Amino acid sequence: HKPQQGRELTRFYLTAALNVFNESSQYVKEVVSPQHAVLEFTCDVDGLVINGVDIMTFDATGKISEFKVMVRPLQAINLLHGKMKAMLEQMSRDR
């Protein structure tokens, strides 16, 4: 794991995530302030129910300056790691 930086790289990763997650994805809780948002989500991927949070920090202009995703259980982390790796490799080849 290492932090990714930059608009285009962020877009690349979020596009891959949209391809890995599916229509079962839904936000179930939101905690929002002017500087931060924590959005809890659930999703079923390959029969495994994934629970996670998107943690965002906003700059003075309201743009996202930091975006972090945390998931559980451990099986979900392992599943998503493999699926994201495959999707990122496929998208890199298709560029």
PDB file of N, CA and C in Angstrom:
ATOM      1  N   HIS A   1       0.839  -1.186   0.000  1.00  0.00           N
ATOM      2  CA  HIS A   1       0.000   0.000   0.000  1.00  0.00           C
ATOM      3  C   HIS A   1       0.878   1.242   0.000  1.00  0.00           C
ATOM      4  N   LYS A   2       0.525   2.168  -0.855  1.00  0.00           N
ATOM      5  CA  LYS A   2       1.121   3.495  -0.781  1.00  0.00           C
ATOM      6  C   LYS A   2       0.080   4.485  -1.268  1.00  0.00           C
ATOM      7  N   PRO A   3       0.059   5.660  -0.684  1.00  0.00           N
ATOM      8  CA  PRO A   3      -0.918   6.670  -1.107  1.00  0.00           C
ATOM      9  C   PRO A   3      -0.723   7.023  -2.580  1.00  0.00           C
ATOM     10  N   GLN A   4      -1.841   7.209  -3.265  1.00  0.00           N
ATOM     11  CA  GLN A   4      -1.832   7.624  -4.665  1.00  0.00           C
ATOM     12  C   GLN A   4      -2.162   9.105  -4.704  1.00  0.00           C
ATOM     13  N   GLN A   5      -1.520   9.837  -5.596  1.00  0.00           N
ATOM     14  CA  GLN A   5      -1.762  11.280  -5.655  1.00  0.00           C
ATOM     15  C   GLN A   5      -2.044  11.707  -7.077  1.00  0.00           C
ATOM     16  N   GLY A   6      -2.847  12.741  -7.189  1.00  0.00           N
ATOM     17  CA  GLY A   6      -3.125  13.330  -8.483  1.00  0.00           C
ATOM     18  C   GLY A   6      -4.523  13.015  -8.987  1.00  0.00           C
ATOM     19  N   ARG A   7      -5.070  13.959  -9.711  1.00  0.00           N
ATOM     20  CA  ARG A   7      -6.437  13.859 -10.210  1.00  0.00           C
ATOM     21  C   ARG A   7      -6.628  12.673 -11.161  1.00  0.00           C
ATOM     22  N   GLU A   8      -5.743  12.515 -12.129  1.00  0.00           N
ATOM     23  CA  GLU A   8      -5.910  11.455 -13.122  1.00  0.00           C
ATOM     24  C   GLU A   8      -5.748  10.068 -12.504  1.00  0.00           C
ATOM     25  N   LEU A   9      -4.775   9.910 -11.619  1.00  0.00           N
ATOM     26  CA  LEU A   9      -4.581   8.621 -10.961  1.00  0.00           C
ATOM     27  C   LEU A   9      -5.768   8.291 -10.062  1.00  0.00           C
ATOM     28  N   THR A  10      -6.281   9.293  -9.376  1.00  0.00           N
ATOM     29  CA  THR A  10      -7.466   9.097  -8.541  1.00  0.00           C
ATOM     30  C   THR A  10      -8.649   8.676  -9.396  1.00  0.00           C
ATOM     31  N   ARG A  11      -8.840   9.333 -10.510  1.00  0.00           N
ATOM     32  CA  ARG A  11      -9.928   8.977 -11.427  1.00  0.00           C
ATOM     33  C   ARG A  11      -9.756   7.527 -11.911  1.00  0.00           C
ATOM     34  N   PHE A  12      -8.533   7.146 -12.229  1.00  0.00           N
ATOM     35  CA  PHE A  12      -8.227   5.797 -12.692  1.00  0.00           C
ATOM     36  C   PHE A  12      -8.644   4.766 -11.634  1.00  0.00           C
ATOM     37  N   TYR A  13      -8.251   4.996 -10.371  1.00  0.00           N
ATOM     38  CA  TYR A  13      -8.580   4.066  -9.298  1.00  0.00           C
ATOM     39  C   TYR A  13     -10.082   4.027  -9.020  1.00  0.00           C
ATOM     40  N   LEU A  14     -10.732   5.188  -9.033  1.00  0.00           N
ATOM     41  CA  LEU A  14     -12.172   5.207  -8.772  1.00  0.00           C
ATOM     42  C   LEU A  14     -12.955   4.538  -9.897  1.00  0.00           C
ATOM     43  N   THR A  15     -12.492   4.682 -11.129  1.00  0.00           N
ATOM     44  CA  THR A  15     -13.136   3.995 -12.246  1.00  0.00           C
ATOM     45  C   THR A  15     -13.002   2.487 -12.086  1.00  0.00           C
ATOM     46  N   ALA A  16     -11.829   2.031 -11.684  1.00  0.00           N
ATOM     47  CA  ALA A  16     -11.630   0.600 -11.436  1.00  0.00           C
ATOM     48  C   ALA A  16     -12.560   0.121 -10.329  1.00  0.00           C
ATOM     49  N   ALA A  17     -12.677   0.894  -9.265  1.00  0.00           N
ATOM     50  CA  ALA A  17     -13.549   0.502  -8.151  1.00  0.00           C
ATOM     51  C   ALA A  17     -15.000   0.420  -8.600  1.00  0.00           C
ATOM     52  N   LEU A  18     -15.438   1.331  -9.450  1.00  0.00           N
ATOM     53  CA  LEU A  18     -16.810   1.280  -9.957  1.00  0.00           C
ATOM     54  C   LEU A  18     -17.053   0.018 -10.770  1.00  0.00           C
ATOM     55  N   ASN A  19     -16.022  -0.502 -11.412  1.00  0.00           N
ATOM     56  CA  ASN A  19     -16.144  -1.735 -12.173  1.00  0.00           C
ATOM     57  C   ASN A  19     -16.111  -2.974 -11.282  1.00  0.00           C
ATOM     58  N   VAL A  20     -15.484  -2.879 -10.132  1.00  0.00           N
ATOM     59  CA  VAL A  20     -15.395  -4.017  -9.209  1.00  0.00           C
ATOM     60  C   VAL A  20     -16.648  -4.098  -8.338  1.00  0.00           C
ATOM     61  N   PHE A  21     -17.067  -2.966  -7.794  1.00  0.00           N
ATOM     62  CA  PHE A  21     -18.300  -2.946  -7.008  1.00  0.00           C
ATOM     63  C   PHE A  21     -19.468  -3.052  -7.981  1.00  0.00           C
ATOM     64  N   ASN A  22     -20.665  -3.305  -7.474  1.00  0.00           N
ATOM     65  CA  ASN A  22     -21.787  -3.541  -8.363  1.00  0.00           C
ATOM     66  C   ASN A  22     -23.042  -2.841  -7.865  1.00  0.00           C
ATOM     67  N   GLU A  23     -24.164  -3.182  -8.492  1.00  0.00           N
ATOM     68  CA  GLU A  23     -25.433  -2.516  -8.168  1.00  0.00           C
ATOM     69  C   GLU A  23     -25.907  -2.787  -6.744  1.00  0.00           C
ATOM     70  N   SER A  24     -25.321  -3.746  -6.050  1.00  0.00           N
ATOM     71  CA  SER A  24     -25.703  -3.982  -4.660  1.00  0.00           C
ATOM     72  C   SER A  24     -25.060  -2.963  -3.711  1.00  0.00           C
ATOM     73  N   SER A  25     -24.130  -2.165  -4.209  1.00  0.00           N
ATOM     74  CA  SER A  25     -23.462  -1.161  -3.373  1.00  0.00           C
ATOM     75  C   SER A  25     -24.467  -0.106  -2.921  1.00  0.00           C
ATOM     76  N   GLN A  26     -24.404   0.200  -1.637  1.00  0.00           N
ATOM     77  CA  GLN A  26     -25.264   1.264  -1.127  1.00  0.00           C
ATOM     78  C   GLN A  26     -24.639   1.903   0.100  1.00  0.00           C
ATOM     79  N   TYR A  27     -24.845   3.198   0.222  1.00  0.00           N
ATOM     80  CA  TYR A  27     -24.420   3.898   1.429  1.00  0.00           C
ATOM     81  C   TYR A  27     -25.507   3.715   2.473  1.00  0.00           C
ATOM     82  N   VAL A  28     -25.095   3.392   3.698  1.00  0.00           N
ATOM     83  CA  VAL A  28     -26.051   3.127   4.768  1.00  0.00           C
ATOM     84  C   VAL A  28     -25.965   4.140   5.907  1.00  0.00           C
ATOM     85  N   LYS A  29     -24.896   4.944   5.922  1.00  0.00           N
ATOM     86  CA  LYS A  29     -24.754   5.965   6.966  1.00  0.00           C
ATOM     87  C   LYS A  29     -23.818   7.049   6.470  1.00  0.00           C
ATOM     88  N   GLU A  30     -24.118   8.287   6.846  1.00  0.00           N
ATOM     89  CA  GLU A  30     -23.268   9.425   6.479  1.00  0.00           C
ATOM     90  C   GLU A  30     -23.027  10.286   7.714  1.00  0.00           C
ATOM     91  N   VAL A  31     -21.781  10.671   7.906  1.00  0.00           N
ATOM     92  CA  VAL A  31     -21.413  11.650   8.927  1.00  0.00           C
ATOM     93  C   VAL A  31     -20.645  12.725   8.183  1.00  0.00           C
ATOM     94  N   VAL A  32     -21.209  13.947   8.148  1.00  0.00           N
ATOM     95  CA  VAL A  32     -20.663  14.990   7.278  1.00  0.00           C
ATOM     96  C   VAL A  32     -20.482  16.291   8.043  1.00  0.00           C
ATOM     97  N   SER A  33     -19.349  16.945   7.800  1.00  0.00           N
ATOM     98  CA  SER A  33     -19.090  18.296   8.292  1.00  0.00           C
ATOM     99  C   SER A  33     -18.531  19.087   7.106  1.00  0.00           C
ATOM    100  N   PRO A  34     -18.329  20.383   7.255  1.00  0.00           N
ATOM    101  CA  PRO A  34     -17.772  21.150   6.124  1.00  0.00           C
ATOM    102  C   PRO A  34     -16.386  20.662   5.680  1.00  0.00           C
ATOM    103  N   GLN A  35     -15.593  20.103   6.585  1.00  0.00           N
ATOM    104  CA  GLN A  35     -14.237  19.682   6.242  1.00  0.00           C
ATOM    105  C   GLN A  35     -14.093  18.185   5.986  1.00  0.00           C
ATOM    106  N   HIS A  36     -15.050  17.373   6.448  1.00  0.00           N
ATOM    107  CA  HIS A  36     -14.899  15.924   6.381  1.00  0.00           C
ATOM    108  C   HIS A  36     -16.230  15.228   6.097  1.00  0.00           C
ATOM    109  N   ALA A  37     -16.124  14.036   5.544  1.00  0.00           N
ATOM    110  CA  ALA A  37     -17.292  13.168   5.392  1.00  0.00           C
ATOM    111  C   ALA A  37     -16.838  11.729   5.580  1.00  0.00           C
ATOM    112  N   VAL A  38     -17.646  10.969   6.284  1.00  0.00           N
ATOM    113  CA  VAL A  38     -17.431   9.535   6.430  1.00  0.00           C
ATOM    114  C   VAL A  38     -18.721   8.873   5.971  1.00  0.00           C
ATOM    115  N   LEU A  39     -18.609   8.079   4.906  1.00  0.00           N
ATOM    116  CA  LEU A  39     -19.774   7.428   4.323  1.00  0.00           C
ATOM    117  C   LEU A  39     -19.611   5.921   4.465  1.00  0.00           C
ATOM    118  N   GLU A  40     -20.505   5.298   5.222  1.00  0.00           N
ATOM    119  CA  GLU A  40     -20.446   3.845   5.398  1.00  0.00           C
ATOM    120  C   GLU A  40     -21.213   3.175   4.268  1.00  0.00           C
ATOM    121  N   PHE A  41     -20.645   2.100   3.711  1.00  0.00           N
ATOM    122  CA  PHE A  41     -21.305   1.392   2.622  1.00  0.00           C
ATOM    123  C   PHE A  41     -21.308  -0.106   2.855  1.00  0.00           C
ATOM    124  N   THR A  42     -22.208  -0.777   2.138  1.00  0.00           N
ATOM    125  CA  THR A  42     -22.223  -2.229   2.068  1.00  0.00           C
ATOM    126  C   THR A  42     -22.313  -2.627   0.598  1.00  0.00           C
ATOM    127  N   CYS A  43     -21.850  -3.824   0.319  1.00  0.00           N
ATOM    128  CA  CYS A  43     -21.879  -4.340  -1.044  1.00  0.00           C
ATOM    129  C   CYS A  43     -21.696  -5.848  -0.986  1.00  0.00           C
ATOM    130  N   ASP A  44     -22.322  -6.548  -1.916  1.00  0.00           N
ATOM    131  CA  ASP A  44     -22.143  -7.997  -2.034  1.00  0.00           C
ATOM    132  C   ASP A  44     -21.301  -8.249  -3.279  1.00  0.00           C
ATOM    133  N   VAL A  45     -20.126  -8.820  -3.092  1.00  0.00           N
ATOM    134  CA  VAL A  45     -19.242  -9.167  -4.211  1.00  0.00           C
ATOM    135  C   VAL A  45     -18.952 -10.661  -4.114  1.00  0.00           C
ATOM    136  N   ASP A  46     -19.346 -11.384  -5.131  1.00  0.00           N
ATOM    137  CA  ASP A  46     -19.141 -12.834  -5.183  1.00  0.00           C
ATOM    138  C   ASP A  46     -19.690 -13.546  -3.946  1.00  0.00           C
ATOM    139  N   GLY A  47     -20.836 -13.075  -3.448  1.00  0.00           N
ATOM    140  CA  GLY A  47     -21.466 -13.708  -2.295  1.00  0.00           C
ATOM    141  C   GLY A  47     -20.914 -13.285  -0.951  1.00  0.00           C
ATOM    142  N   LEU A  48     -19.935 -12.408  -0.940  1.00  0.00           N
ATOM    143  CA  LEU A  48     -19.355 -11.915   0.311  1.00  0.00           C
ATOM    144  C   LEU A  48     -19.883 -10.515   0.590  1.00  0.00           C
ATOM    145  N   VAL A  49     -20.491 -10.334   1.757  1.00  0.00           N
ATOM    146  CA  VAL A  49     -20.998  -9.015   2.131  1.00  0.00           C
ATOM    147  C   VAL A  49     -19.826  -8.190   2.657  1.00  0.00           C
ATOM    148  N   ILE A  50     -19.597  -7.083   1.999  1.00  0.00           N
ATOM    149  CA  ILE A  50     -18.499  -6.182   2.341  1.00  0.00           C
ATOM    150  C   ILE A  50     -19.074  -4.981   3.069  1.00  0.00           C
ATOM    151  N   ASN A  51     -18.403  -4.570   4.123  1.00  0.00           N
ATOM    152  CA  ASN A  51     -18.770  -3.373   4.873  1.00  0.00           C
ATOM    153  C   ASN A  51     -17.554  -2.465   4.865  1.00  0.00           C
ATOM    154  N   GLY A  52     -17.761  -1.183   4.616  1.00  0.00           N
ATOM    155  CA  GLY A  52     -16.624  -0.285   4.585  1.00  0.00           C
ATOM    156  C   GLY A  52     -17.022   1.158   4.754  1.00  0.00           C
ATOM    157  N   VAL A  53     -16.006   2.010   4.743  1.00  0.00           N
ATOM    158  CA  VAL A  53     -16.235   3.448   4.837  1.00  0.00           C
ATOM    159  C   VAL A  53     -15.351   4.172   3.832  1.00  0.00           C
ATOM    160  N   ASP A  54     -15.906   5.217   3.255  1.00  0.00           N
ATOM    161  CA  ASP A  54     -15.156   6.186   2.469  1.00  0.00           C
ATOM    162  C   ASP A  54     -14.940   7.380   3.385  1.00  0.00           C
ATOM    163  N   ILE A  55     -13.694   7.784   3.562  1.00  0.00           N
ATOM    164  CA  ILE A  55     -13.352   8.906   4.436  1.00  0.00           C
ATOM    165  C   ILE A  55     -12.776  10.006   3.557  1.00  0.00           C
ATOM    166  N   MET A  56     -13.429  11.157   3.565  1.00  0.00           N
ATOM    167  CA  MET A  56     -13.006  12.262   2.706  1.00  0.00           C
ATOM    168  C   MET A  56     -12.689  13.510   3.522  1.00  0.00           C
ATOM    169  N   THR A  57     -11.680  14.221   3.056  1.00  0.00           N
ATOM    170  CA  THR A  57     -11.333  15.526   3.602  1.00  0.00           C
ATOM    171  C   THR A  57     -11.472  16.527   2.467  1.00  0.00           C
ATOM    172  N   PHE A  58     -12.040  17.690   2.779  1.00  0.00           N
ATOM    173  CA  PHE A  58     -12.258  18.734   1.773  1.00  0.00           C
ATOM    174  C   PHE A  58     -11.353  19.926   2.040  1.00  0.00           C
ATOM    175  N   ASP A  59     -10.868  20.548   0.958  1.00  0.00           N
ATOM    176  CA  ASP A  59     -10.048  21.752   1.125  1.00  0.00           C
ATOM    177  C   ASP A  59     -10.953  22.976   1.297  1.00  0.00           C
ATOM    178  N   ALA A  60     -10.349  24.145   1.362  1.00  0.00           N
ATOM    179  CA  ALA A  60     -11.095  25.384   1.610  1.00  0.00           C
ATOM    180  C   ALA A  60     -12.096  25.706   0.506  1.00  0.00           C
ATOM    181  N   THR A  61     -11.880  25.162  -0.692  1.00  0.00           N
ATOM    182  CA  THR A  61     -12.814  25.421  -1.799  1.00  0.00           C
ATOM    183  C   THR A  61     -13.891  24.345  -1.911  1.00  0.00           C
ATOM    184  N   GLY A  62     -13.862  23.360  -1.010  1.00  0.00           N
ATOM    185  CA  GLY A  62     -14.862  22.309  -1.035  1.00  0.00           C
ATOM    186  C   GLY A  62     -14.492  21.112  -1.894  1.00  0.00           C
ATOM    187  N   LYS A  63     -13.293  21.111  -2.474  1.00  0.00           N
ATOM    188  CA  LYS A  63     -12.846  19.978  -3.284  1.00  0.00           C
ATOM    189  C   LYS A  63     -12.227  18.912  -2.392  1.00  0.00           C
ATOM    190  N   ILE A  64     -12.346  17.658  -2.821  1.00  0.00           N
ATOM    191  CA  ILE A  64     -11.772  16.563  -2.051  1.00  0.00           C
ATOM    192  C   ILE A  64     -10.249  16.655  -2.113  1.00  0.00           C
ATOM    193  N   SER A  65      -9.626  16.722  -0.939  1.00  0.00           N
ATOM    194  CA  SER A  65      -8.164  16.761  -0.876  1.00  0.00           C
ATOM    195  C   SER A  65      -7.573  15.435  -0.406  1.00  0.00           C
ATOM    196  N   GLU A  66      -8.406  14.618   0.207  1.00  0.00           N
ATOM    197  CA  GLU A  66      -7.970  13.291   0.643  1.00  0.00           C
ATOM    198  C   GLU A  66      -9.174  12.361   0.592  1.00  0.00           C
ATOM    199  N   PHE A  67      -8.929  11.136   0.106  1.00  0.00           N
ATOM    200  CA  PHE A  67      -9.995  10.140  -0.010  1.00  0.00           C
ATOM    201  C   PHE A  67      -9.405   8.807   0.424  1.00  0.00           C
ATOM    202  N   LYS A  68      -9.992   8.203   1.441  1.00  0.00           N
ATOM    203  CA  LYS A  68      -9.470   6.949   1.980  1.00  0.00           C
ATOM    204  C   LYS A  68     -10.628   5.951   2.061  1.00  0.00           C
ATOM    205  N   VAL A  69     -10.355   4.701   1.707  1.00  0.00           N
ATOM    206  CA  VAL A  69     -11.352   3.647   1.786  1.00  0.00           C
ATOM    207  C   VAL A  69     -10.853   2.577   2.742  1.00  0.00           C
ATOM    208  N   MET A  70     -11.722   2.158   3.647  1.00  0.00           N
ATOM    209  CA  MET A  70     -11.399   1.075   4.570  1.00  0.00           C
ATOM    210  C   MET A  70     -12.525   0.062   4.480  1.00  0.00           C
ATOM    211  N   VAL A  71     -12.160  -1.246   4.436  1.00  0.00           N
ATOM    212  CA  VAL A  71     -13.170  -2.291   4.323  1.00  0.00           C
ATOM    213  C   VAL A  71     -12.926  -3.390   5.346  1.00  0.00           C
ATOM    214  N   ARG A  72     -13.971  -4.154   5.585  1.00  0.00           N
ATOM    215  CA  ARG A  72     -13.913  -5.317   6.448  1.00  0.00           C
ATOM    216  C   ARG A  72     -14.901  -6.326   5.942  1.00  0.00           C
ATOM    217  N   PRO A  73     -14.898  -7.546   6.242  1.00  0.00           N
ATOM    218  CA  PRO A  73     -13.923  -8.285   7.030  1.00  0.00           C
ATOM    219  C   PRO A  73     -12.646  -8.558   6.230  1.00  0.00           C
ATOM    220  N   LEU A  74     -11.729  -9.283   6.839  1.00  0.00           N
ATOM    221  CA  LEU A  74     -10.451  -9.584   6.198  1.00  0.00           C
ATOM    222  C   LEU A  74     -10.649 -10.262   4.843  1.00  0.00           C
ATOM    223  N   GLN A  75     -11.627 -11.154   4.746  1.00  0.00           N
ATOM    224  CA  GLN A  75     -11.890 -11.826   3.468  1.00  0.00           C
ATOM    225  C   GLN A  75     -12.249 -10.805   2.387  1.00  0.00           C
ATOM    226  N   ALA A  76     -12.928  -9.736   2.769  1.00  0.00           N
ATOM    227  CA  ALA A  76     -13.299  -8.692   1.812  1.00  0.00           C
ATOM    228  C   ALA A  76     -12.060  -7.948   1.324  1.00  0.00           C
ATOM    229  N   ILE A  77     -11.145  -7.675   2.223  1.00  0.00           N
ATOM    230  CA  ILE A  77      -9.904  -7.006   1.841  1.00  0.00           C
ATOM    231  C   ILE A  77      -9.157  -7.851   0.816  1.00  0.00           C
ATOM    232  N   ASN A  78      -9.029  -9.131   1.094  1.00  0.00           N
ATOM    233  CA  ASN A  78      -8.326 -10.028   0.185  1.00  0.00           C
ATOM    234  C   ASN A  78      -9.033 -10.132  -1.160  1.00  0.00           C
ATOM    235  N   LEU A  79     -10.359 -10.258  -1.152  1.00  0.00           N
ATOM    236  CA  LEU A  79     -11.128 -10.343  -2.388  1.00  0.00           C
ATOM    237  C   LEU A  79     -10.988  -9.070  -3.211  1.00  0.00           C
ATOM    238  N   LEU A  80     -11.181  -7.929  -2.569  1.00  0.00           N
ATOM    239  CA  LEU A  80     -11.095  -6.653  -3.285  1.00  0.00           C
ATOM    240  C   LEU A  80      -9.684  -6.388  -3.795  1.00  0.00           C
ATOM    241  N   HIS A  81      -8.680  -6.777  -3.037  1.00  0.00           N
ATOM    242  CA  HIS A  81      -7.298  -6.593  -3.477  1.00  0.00           C
ATOM    243  C   HIS A  81      -7.074  -7.303  -4.808  1.00  0.00           C
ATOM    244  N   GLY A  82      -7.492  -8.553  -4.893  1.00  0.00           N
ATOM    245  CA  GLY A  82      -7.317  -9.315  -6.123  1.00  0.00           C
ATOM    246  C   GLY A  82      -8.125  -8.762  -7.280  1.00  0.00           C
ATOM    247  N   LYS A  83      -9.371  -8.388  -7.015  1.00  0.00           N
ATOM    248  CA  LYS A  83     -10.231  -7.866  -8.080  1.00  0.00           C
ATOM    249  C   LYS A  83      -9.755  -6.489  -8.557  1.00  0.00           C
ATOM    250  N   MET A  84      -9.339  -5.643  -7.639  1.00  0.00           N
ATOM    251  CA  MET A  84      -8.829  -4.320  -8.032  1.00  0.00           C
ATOM    252  C   MET A  84      -7.536  -4.459  -8.819  1.00  0.00           C
ATOM    253  N   LYS A  85      -6.657  -5.349  -8.398  1.00  0.00           N
ATOM    254  CA  LYS A  85      -5.401  -5.563  -9.121  1.00  0.00           C
ATOM    255  C   LYS A  85      -5.686  -5.988 -10.553  1.00  0.00           C
ATOM    256  N   ALA A  86      -6.577  -6.951 -10.722  1.00  0.00           N
ATOM    257  CA  ALA A  86      -6.918  -7.430 -12.062  1.00  0.00           C
ATOM    258  C   ALA A  86      -7.557  -6.324 -12.899  1.00  0.00           C
ATOM    259  N   MET A  87      -8.457  -5.547 -12.298  1.00  0.00           N
ATOM    260  CA  MET A  87      -9.124  -4.477 -13.040  1.00  0.00           C
ATOM    261  C   MET A  87      -8.138  -3.384 -13.434  1.00  0.00           C
ATOM    262  N   LEU A  88      -7.243  -3.000 -12.540  1.00  0.00           N
ATOM    263  CA  LEU A  88      -6.251  -1.973 -12.863  1.00  0.00           C
ATOM    264  C   LEU A  88      -5.317  -2.443 -13.971  1.00  0.00           C
ATOM    265  N   GLU A  89      -4.933  -3.718 -13.934  1.00  0.00           N
ATOM    266  CA  GLU A  89      -4.080  -4.257 -14.998  1.00  0.00           C
ATOM    267  C   GLU A  89      -4.816  -4.250 -16.332  1.00  0.00           C
ATOM    268  N   GLN A  90      -6.086  -4.659 -16.323  1.00  0.00           N
ATOM    269  CA  GLN A  90      -6.882  -4.655 -17.562  1.00  0.00           C
ATOM    270  C   GLN A  90      -7.040  -3.243 -18.107  1.00  0.00           C
ATOM    271  N   MET A  91      -7.346  -2.303 -17.237  1.00  0.00           N
ATOM    272  CA  MET A  91      -7.533  -0.917 -17.676  1.00  0.00           C
ATOM    273  C   MET A  91      -6.222  -0.346 -18.213  1.00  0.00           C
ATOM    274  N   SER A  92      -5.099  -0.723 -17.615  1.00  0.00           N
ATOM    275  CA  SER A  92      -3.794  -0.247 -18.103  1.00  0.00           C
ATOM    276  C   SER A  92      -3.505  -0.772 -19.499  1.00  0.00           C
ATOM    277  N   ARG A  93      -3.872  -2.025 -19.752  1.00  0.00           N
ATOM    278  CA  ARG A  93      -3.674  -2.610 -21.082  1.00  0.00           C
ATOM    279  C   ARG A  93      -4.576  -1.941 -22.114  1.00  0.00           C
ATOM    280  N   ASP A  94      -5.782  -1.566 -21.706  1.00  0.00           N
ATOM    281  CA  ASP A  94      -6.769  -0.985 -22.630  1.00  0.00           C
ATOM    282  C   ASP A  94      -6.509   0.487 -22.933  1.00  0.00           C
ATOM    283  N   ARG A  95      -5.601   1.100 -22.228  1.00  0.00           N
ATOM    284  CA  ARG A  95      -5.333   2.536 -22.433  1.00  0.00           C
ATOM    285  C   ARG A  95      -4.747   2.813 -23.783  1.00  0.00           C
TER     286      ARG A  95
END
